[in-house]
PDB file of C-alpha atoms in Angstrom:
ATOM      1  CA  ASP R  21      54.065   9.952 -52.373  1.00  0.00           C
ATOM      2  CA  ALA R  22      55.558  13.351 -51.609  1.00  0.00           C
ATOM      3  CA  ASP R  23      58.638  13.376 -49.378  1.00  0.00           C
ATOM      4  CA  VAL R  24      57.639  16.620 -47.616  1.00  0.00           C
ATOM      5  CA  THR R  25      53.971  17.281 -46.972  1.00  0.00           C
ATOM      6  CA  GLN R  26      52.245  20.330 -45.545  1.00  0.00           C
ATOM      7  CA  THR R  27      48.759  20.746 -44.127  1.00  0.00           C
ATOM      8  CA  PRO R  28      46.601  22.602 -44.754  1.00  0.00           C
ATOM      9  CA  ARG R  29      47.380  23.708 -48.325  1.00  0.00           C
ATOM     10  CA  ASN R  30      45.123  26.736 -48.043  1.00  0.00           C
ATOM     11  CA  ARG R  31      43.719  28.505 -45.010  1.00  0.00           C
ATOM     12  CA  ILE R  32      41.652  31.630 -44.515  1.00  0.00           C
ATOM     13  CA  THR R  33      41.364  32.909 -40.979  1.00  0.00           C
ATOM     14  CA  LYS R  34      40.506  36.041 -39.035  1.00  0.00           C
ATOM     15  CA  THR R  35      42.677  38.447 -37.122  1.00  0.00           C
ATOM     16  CA  GLY R  36      43.426  37.222 -33.597  1.00  0.00           C
ATOM     17  CA  LYS R  37      42.900  33.528 -34.303  1.00  0.00           C
ATOM     18  CA  ARG R  38      45.537  30.911 -33.430  1.00  0.00           C
ATOM     19  CA  ILE R  39      46.707  28.948 -36.450  1.00  0.00           C
ATOM     20  CA  MET R  40      48.909  25.865 -36.729  1.00  0.00           C
ATOM     21  CA  LEU R  41      50.616  24.755 -39.922  1.00  0.00           C
ATOM     22  CA  GLU R  42      51.998  21.240 -39.988  1.00  0.00           C
ATOM     23  CA  CYS R  43      54.878  19.670 -41.853  1.00  0.00           C
ATOM     24  CA  SER R  44      55.827  15.999 -42.154  1.00  0.00           C
ATOM     25  CA  GLN R  45      58.730  14.395 -43.999  1.00  0.00           C
ATOM     26  CA  THR R  46      59.697  10.881 -44.998  1.00  0.00           C
ATOM     27  CA  LYS R  47      63.221  11.738 -46.178  1.00  0.00           C
ATOM     28  CA  GLY R  48      64.816  10.874 -42.838  1.00  0.00           C
ATOM     29  CA  HIS R  49      66.482  14.299 -42.681  1.00  0.00           C
ATOM     30  CA  ASP R  50      67.508  15.821 -39.378  1.00  0.00           C
ATOM     31  CA  ARG R  51      67.105  19.470 -40.354  1.00  0.00           C
ATOM     32  CA  MET R  52      63.755  21.153 -40.856  1.00  0.00           C
ATOM     33  CA  TYR R  53      62.905  24.760 -41.734  1.00  0.00           C
ATOM     34  CA  TRP R  54      59.949  27.118 -41.983  1.00  0.00           C
ATOM     35  CA  TYR R  55      60.076  29.899 -44.592  1.00  0.00           C
ATOM     36  CA  ARG R  56      57.722  32.669 -45.524  1.00  0.00           C
ATOM     37  CA  GLN R  57      57.392  33.964 -49.080  1.00  0.00           C
ATOM     38  CA  ASP R  58      55.837  37.294 -49.990  1.00  0.00           C
ATOM     39  CA  PRO R  59      55.571  38.636 -53.548  1.00  0.00           C
ATOM     40  CA  GLY R  60      58.873  40.165 -54.595  1.00  0.00           C
ATOM     41  CA  LEU R  61      60.643  39.305 -51.335  1.00  0.00           C
ATOM     42  CA  GLY R  62      61.954  35.805 -51.987  1.00  0.00           C
ATOM     43  CA  LEU R  63      62.205  33.379 -49.070  1.00  0.00           C
ATOM     44  CA  ARG R  64      62.618  34.540 -45.497  1.00  0.00           C
ATOM     45  CA  LEU R  65      63.543  32.118 -42.723  1.00  0.00           C
ATOM     46  CA  ILE R  66      61.189  32.001 -39.727  1.00  0.00           C
ATOM     47  CA  TYR R  67      62.554  29.130 -37.611  1.00  0.00           C
ATOM     48  CA  TYR R  68      64.784  26.116 -38.098  1.00  0.00           C
ATOM     49  CA  SER R  69      65.633  22.945 -36.215  1.00  0.00           C
ATOM     50  CA  PHE R  70      68.749  20.805 -36.609  1.00  0.00           C
ATOM     51  CA  ASP R  71      67.369  17.937 -34.523  1.00  0.00           C
ATOM     52  CA  VAL R  72      64.458  17.146 -32.225  1.00  0.00           C
ATOM     53  CA  LYS R  73      65.922  19.033 -29.259  1.00  0.00           C
ATOM     54  CA  ASP R  74      67.136  22.023 -31.249  1.00  0.00           C
ATOM     55  CA  ILE R  75      65.057  25.112 -32.149  1.00  0.00           C
ATOM     56  CA  ASN R  76      66.539  28.312 -33.611  1.00  0.00           C
ATOM     57  CA  LYS R  77      65.036  31.648 -34.585  1.00  0.00           C
ATOM     58  CA  GLY R  78      65.401  32.856 -38.137  1.00  0.00           C
ATOM     59  CA  GLU R  79      65.292  36.400 -39.425  1.00  0.00           C
ATOM     60  CA  ILE R  80      61.536  36.960 -38.924  1.00  0.00           C
ATOM     61  CA  SER R  81      60.459  34.892 -35.892  1.00  0.00           C
ATOM     62  CA  ASP R  82      58.343  37.539 -34.116  1.00  0.00           C
ATOM     63  CA  GLY R  83      54.686  36.459 -33.947  1.00  0.00           C
ATOM     64  CA  TYR R  84      55.518  32.826 -34.683  1.00  0.00           C
ATOM     65  CA  SER R  85      56.417  29.755 -32.633  1.00  0.00           C
ATOM     66  CA  VAL R  86      57.387  26.206 -33.589  1.00  0.00           C
ATOM     67  CA  SER R  87      57.378  22.704 -32.196  1.00  0.00           C
ATOM     68  CA  ARG R  88      59.531  19.763 -33.302  1.00  0.00           C
ATOM     69  CA  GLN R  89      57.422  16.837 -32.186  1.00  0.00           C
ATOM     70  CA  ALA R  90      59.606  14.179 -33.811  1.00  0.00           C
ATOM     71  CA  GLN R  91      62.361  13.910 -36.388  1.00  0.00           C
ATOM     72  CA  ALA R  92      59.687  13.804 -39.073  1.00  0.00           C
ATOM     73  CA  LYS R  93      57.351  16.538 -37.805  1.00  0.00           C
ATOM     74  CA  PHE R  94      57.787  20.296 -37.455  1.00  0.00           C
ATOM     75  CA  SER R  95      54.829  22.589 -36.862  1.00  0.00           C
ATOM     76  CA  LEU R  96      54.535  26.362 -37.102  1.00  0.00           C
ATOM     77  CA  SER R  97      52.048  28.345 -34.991  1.00  0.00           C
ATOM     78  CA  LEU R  98      50.749  31.861 -35.312  1.00  0.00           C
ATOM     79  CA  GLU R  99      49.603  32.654 -31.787  1.00  0.00           C
ATOM     80  CA  SER R 100      47.393  35.590 -32.782  1.00  0.00           C
ATOM     81  CA  ALA R 101      47.221  36.001 -36.544  1.00  0.00           C
ATOM     82  CA  ILE R 102      47.401  39.466 -38.090  1.00  0.00           C
ATOM     83  CA  PRO R 103      46.772  40.524 -41.714  1.00  0.00           C
ATOM     84  CA  ASN R 104      50.451  41.146 -42.515  1.00  0.00           C
ATOM     85  CA  GLN R 105      51.079  37.445 -41.885  1.00  0.00           C
ATOM     86  CA  THR R 106      49.186  36.709 -45.078  1.00  0.00           C
ATOM     87  CA  ALA R 107      51.746  34.875 -47.194  1.00  0.00           C
ATOM     88  CA  LEU R 108      52.915  31.570 -48.630  1.00  0.00           C
ATOM     89  CA  TYR R 109      54.566  29.345 -46.032  1.00  0.00           C
ATOM     90  CA  PHE R 110      57.026  26.611 -46.954  1.00  0.00           C
ATOM     91  CA  CYS R 111      58.514  23.811 -44.925  1.00  0.00           C
ATOM     92  CA  ALA R 112      61.858  22.377 -46.030  1.00  0.00           C
ATOM     93  CA  THR R 113      64.259  19.645 -44.942  1.00  0.00           C
ATOM     94  CA  SER R 114      67.950  19.003 -45.433  1.00  0.00           C
ATOM     95  CA  ASP R 115      70.468  16.370 -44.473  1.00  0.00           C
ATOM     96  CA  LEU R 116      72.837  16.995 -41.572  1.00  0.00           C
ATOM     97  CA  GLY R 117      76.450  17.224 -42.638  1.00  0.00           C
ATOM     98  CA  GLY R 118      75.748  17.804 -46.321  1.00  0.00           C
ATOM     99  CA  ARG R 119      75.595  21.045 -48.242  1.00  0.00           C
ATOM    100  CA  ASP R 120      72.229  21.927 -46.681  1.00  0.00           C
ATOM    101  CA  GLU R 121      70.471  21.271 -49.986  1.00  0.00           C
ATOM    102  CA  GLN R 122      66.824  22.009 -49.299  1.00  0.00           C
ATOM    103  CA  PHE R 123      63.817  19.858 -50.144  1.00  0.00           C
ATOM    104  CA  PHE R 124      60.610  21.859 -49.997  1.00  0.00           C
ATOM    105  CA  GLY R 125      57.022  20.999 -49.329  1.00  0.00           C
ATOM    106  CA  PRO R 126      54.223  22.237 -51.604  1.00  0.00           C
ATOM    107  CA  GLY R 127      53.443  25.247 -49.417  1.00  0.00           C
ATOM    108  CA  THR R 128      50.504  26.617 -47.441  1.00  0.00           C
ATOM    109  CA  ARG R 129      48.706  29.707 -48.664  1.00  0.00           C
ATOM    110  CA  LEU R 130      47.525  31.597 -45.561  1.00  0.00           C
ATOM    111  CA  THR R 131      45.150  34.543 -45.684  1.00  0.00           C
ATOM    112  CA  VAL R 132      44.435  36.543 -42.540  1.00  0.00           C
ATOM    113  CA  LEU R 133      41.395  38.797 -42.826  1.00  0.00           C
TER     114      LEU R 133
ATOM    115  CA  THR U  14      71.083  41.994 -44.439  1.00  0.00           C
ATOM    116  CA  GLN U  15      70.798  40.224 -47.795  1.00  0.00           C
ATOM    117  CA  LEU U  16      74.078  38.469 -48.548  1.00  0.00           C
ATOM    118  CA  LEU U  17      73.130  37.208 -52.008  1.00  0.00           C
ATOM    119  CA  GLU U  18      71.867  39.651 -54.604  1.00  0.00           C
ATOM    120  CA  GLN U  19      70.334  38.357 -57.815  1.00  0.00           C
ATOM    121  CA  SER U  20      69.916  40.290 -61.034  1.00  0.00           C
ATOM    122  CA  PRO U  21      67.812  41.010 -62.844  1.00  0.00           C
ATOM    123  CA  GLN U  22      64.874  40.877 -60.462  1.00  0.00           C
ATOM    124  CA  PHE U  23      62.401  40.386 -63.315  1.00  0.00           C
ATOM    125  CA  LEU U  24      62.919  39.180 -66.871  1.00  0.00           C
ATOM    126  CA  SER U  25      60.356  38.793 -69.658  1.00  0.00           C
ATOM    127  CA  ILE U  26      61.623  37.361 -72.944  1.00  0.00           C
ATOM    128  CA  GLN U  27      60.351  35.709 -76.104  1.00  0.00           C
ATOM    129  CA  GLU U  28      60.614  31.968 -76.659  1.00  0.00           C
ATOM    130  CA  GLY U  29      63.918  31.079 -78.280  1.00  0.00           C
ATOM    131  CA  GLU U  30      65.944  33.904 -76.742  1.00  0.00           C
ATOM    132  CA  ASN U  31      68.967  33.404 -74.511  1.00  0.00           C
ATOM    133  CA  LEU U  32      69.321  34.868 -71.025  1.00  0.00           C
ATOM    134  CA  THR U  33      71.670  35.033 -68.067  1.00  0.00           C
ATOM    135  CA  VAL U  34      70.808  35.422 -64.395  1.00  0.00           C
ATOM    136  CA  TYR U  35      73.432  36.536 -61.892  1.00  0.00           C
ATOM    137  CA  CYS U  36      73.928  35.783 -58.202  1.00  0.00           C
ATOM    138  CA  ASN U  37      76.474  37.989 -56.430  1.00  0.00           C
ATOM    139  CA  SER U  38      77.877  38.248 -52.932  1.00  0.00           C
ATOM    140  CA  SER U  39      80.784  39.792 -51.055  1.00  0.00           C
ATOM    141  CA  SER U  40      81.072  36.558 -49.065  1.00  0.00           C
ATOM    142  CA  VAL U  41      82.839  33.344 -50.023  1.00  0.00           C
ATOM    143  CA  PHE U  42      80.741  30.202 -50.162  1.00  0.00           C
ATOM    144  CA  SER U  43      81.875  26.583 -50.117  1.00  0.00           C
ATOM    145  CA  SER U  44      79.056  25.688 -52.486  1.00  0.00           C
ATOM    146  CA  LEU U  45      76.177  27.345 -54.270  1.00  0.00           C
ATOM    147  CA  GLN U  46      72.789  25.930 -55.199  1.00  0.00           C
ATOM    148  CA  TRP U  47      70.229  26.949 -57.818  1.00  0.00           C
ATOM    149  CA  TYR U  48      66.505  26.292 -57.397  1.00  0.00           C
ATOM    150  CA  ARG U  49      63.491  26.825 -59.663  1.00  0.00           C
ATOM    151  CA  GLN U  50      60.038  27.507 -58.286  1.00  0.00           C
ATOM    152  CA  GLU U  51      56.977  27.170 -60.493  1.00  0.00           C
ATOM    153  CA  PRO U  52      53.730  28.954 -59.581  1.00  0.00           C
ATOM    154  CA  GLY U  53      51.859  27.212 -56.775  1.00  0.00           C
ATOM    155  CA  GLU U  54      54.756  24.897 -55.895  1.00  0.00           C
ATOM    156  CA  GLY U  55      57.791  24.815 -53.645  1.00  0.00           C
ATOM    157  CA  PRO U  56      61.312  25.464 -54.966  1.00  0.00           C
ATOM    158  CA  VAL U  57      63.088  22.486 -56.508  1.00  0.00           C
ATOM    159  CA  LEU U  58      66.862  22.046 -56.462  1.00  0.00           C
ATOM    160  CA  LEU U  59      68.388  22.192 -59.959  1.00  0.00           C
ATOM    161  CA  VAL U  60      72.106  21.966 -59.288  1.00  0.00           C
ATOM    162  CA  THR U  61      74.886  22.476 -56.750  1.00  0.00           C
ATOM    163  CA  VAL U  62      78.300  23.848 -57.749  1.00  0.00           C
ATOM    164  CA  VAL U  63      81.208  23.393 -55.353  1.00  0.00           C
ATOM    165  CA  THR U  64      84.502  24.258 -57.060  1.00  0.00           C
ATOM    166  CA  GLY U  65      85.633  27.748 -58.083  1.00  0.00           C
ATOM    167  CA  GLY U  66      85.271  28.063 -61.862  1.00  0.00           C
ATOM    168  CA  GLU U  67      83.078  24.967 -62.093  1.00  0.00           C
ATOM    169  CA  VAL U  68      80.597  24.766 -64.967  1.00  0.00           C
ATOM    170  CA  LYS U  69      77.630  22.395 -64.917  1.00  0.00           C
ATOM    171  CA  LYS U  70      75.122  21.843 -67.686  1.00  0.00           C
ATOM    172  CA  LEU U  71      71.553  20.652 -67.338  1.00  0.00           C
ATOM    173  CA  LYS U  72      70.101  20.389 -70.856  1.00  0.00           C
ATOM    174  CA  ARG U  73      69.740  24.045 -71.975  1.00  0.00           C
ATOM    175  CA  LEU U  74      70.793  25.442 -68.595  1.00  0.00           C
ATOM    176  CA  THR U  75      74.447  26.227 -67.842  1.00  0.00           C
ATOM    177  CA  PHE U  76      75.544  27.047 -64.305  1.00  0.00           C
ATOM    178  CA  GLN U  77      78.896  28.577 -63.418  1.00  0.00           C
ATOM    179  CA  PHE U  78      80.544  29.184 -60.046  1.00  0.00           C
ATOM    180  CA  GLY U  79      82.909  32.153 -59.918  1.00  0.00           C
ATOM    181  CA  ASP U  80      86.619  31.545 -59.501  1.00  0.00           C
ATOM    182  CA  ALA U  81      86.585  33.234 -56.088  1.00  0.00           C
ATOM    183  CA  ARG U  82      83.386  31.375 -55.075  1.00  0.00           C
ATOM    184  CA  LYS U  83      81.555  34.647 -54.405  1.00  0.00           C
ATOM    185  CA  ASP U  84      79.247  34.636 -57.401  1.00  0.00           C
ATOM    186  CA  SER U  85      77.434  32.407 -59.845  1.00  0.00           C
ATOM    187  CA  SER U  86      75.505  32.647 -63.081  1.00  0.00           C
ATOM    188  CA  LEU U  87      72.749  30.731 -64.780  1.00  0.00           C
ATOM    189  CA  HIS U  88      72.540  30.870 -68.564  1.00  0.00           C
ATOM    190  CA  ILE U  89      69.520  29.534 -70.441  1.00  0.00           C
ATOM    191  CA  THR U  90      69.832  28.870 -74.162  1.00  0.00           C
ATOM    192  CA  ALA U  91      66.771  29.037 -76.396  1.00  0.00           C
ATOM    193  CA  ALA U  92      64.321  29.638 -73.559  1.00  0.00           C
ATOM    194  CA  GLN U  93      61.035  27.727 -73.565  1.00  0.00           C
ATOM    195  CA  PRO U  94      57.723  28.630 -71.876  1.00  0.00           C
ATOM    196  CA  GLY U  95      58.383  25.738 -69.491  1.00  0.00           C
ATOM    197  CA  ASP U  96      61.381  27.657 -68.146  1.00  0.00           C
ATOM    198  CA  THR U  97      59.005  30.237 -66.653  1.00  0.00           C
ATOM    199  CA  GLY U  98      59.365  30.512 -62.899  1.00  0.00           C
ATOM    200  CA  LEU U  99      61.277  32.015 -60.008  1.00  0.00           C
ATOM    201  CA  TYR U 100      64.992  31.179 -59.947  1.00  0.00           C
ATOM    202  CA  LEU U 101      66.712  31.257 -56.568  1.00  0.00           C
ATOM    203  CA  CYS U 102      70.373  30.892 -55.726  1.00  0.00           C
ATOM    204  CA  ALA U 103      71.481  29.794 -52.257  1.00  0.00           C
ATOM    205  CA  GLY U 104      74.950  29.833 -50.765  1.00  0.00           C
ATOM    206  CA  HIS U 105      76.395  27.425 -48.213  1.00  0.00           C
ATOM    207  CA  ARG U 106      79.438  28.261 -46.107  1.00  0.00           C
ATOM    208  CA  GLY U 107      80.269  24.674 -45.230  1.00  0.00           C
ATOM    209  CA  GLY U 108      80.262  22.702 -42.028  1.00  0.00           C
ATOM    210  CA  TYR U 109      77.029  22.844 -40.053  1.00  0.00           C
ATOM    211  CA  GLN U 110      75.982  26.225 -41.468  1.00  0.00           C
ATOM    212  CA  LYS U 111      72.586  26.690 -43.070  1.00  0.00           C
ATOM    213  CA  VAL U 112      72.128  28.050 -46.582  1.00  0.00           C
ATOM    214  CA  THR U 113      71.366  31.677 -47.356  1.00  0.00           C
ATOM    215  CA  PHE U 114      68.912  32.327 -50.181  1.00  0.00           C
ATOM    216  CA  GLY U 115      69.230  35.058 -52.783  1.00  0.00           C
ATOM    217  CA  THR U 116      66.609  37.640 -53.643  1.00  0.00           C
ATOM    218  CA  GLY U 117      65.276  35.676 -56.645  1.00  0.00           C
ATOM    219  CA  THR U 118      64.788  36.305 -60.367  1.00  0.00           C
ATOM    220  CA  LYS U 119      61.315  35.967 -61.826  1.00  0.00           C
ATOM    221  CA  LEU U 120      61.460  34.760 -65.441  1.00  0.00           C
ATOM    222  CA  GLN U 121      58.603  34.823 -67.913  1.00  0.00           C
ATOM    223  CA  VAL U 122      59.051  33.209 -71.324  1.00  0.00           C
ATOM    224  CA  ILE U 123      56.411  34.301 -73.790  1.00  0.00           C
ATOM    225  CA  PRO U 124      55.402  31.804 -76.520  1.00  0.00           C
TER     226      PRO U 124
END
């Protein structure tokens, strides 16, 4: 079984809709991250959490919100989706106190029409 | 501000050729990681280098950390189509810092 899972794997939605992407991990890691990947732009950090009570904005947090429901669960919400949020979204985990080596989920391909 | 610049951005080569990908920064890192991402999947950690001048080998892949710990390189010998993917470097500054990812190098190996 995969250590980091994401649901859904693919989603097509319309402008203005609220969307939630979910991430679960069985690695027992404290840190969890949400990244966005656009063609030619590498990975950009949206939000990250170092433990259940900790939420931090990344470089592109506008239009997004997150919730850390438990050590193993970290969800990303798009309150009112817009077309330029069409992208690949990745969840990742890392171990507290290590070198922040990242373990990624399989990704969610989101299309906003 | 992008702290880690990778070059080249794109690389298309024939099977059997050698190549080198570079990861450069003006900042010092306590360690540097290399990831490979295949189409439709998330990035996967290949290696972490931690000591200035360190060289690590993973089959046909050779990773080197610069003496000043500001840069790194990835050399692939006799590239195979299975090496095709996006290569990402990521630097860690130690302690409770989070990593910073590079801009990525997209490699295509043509059979």
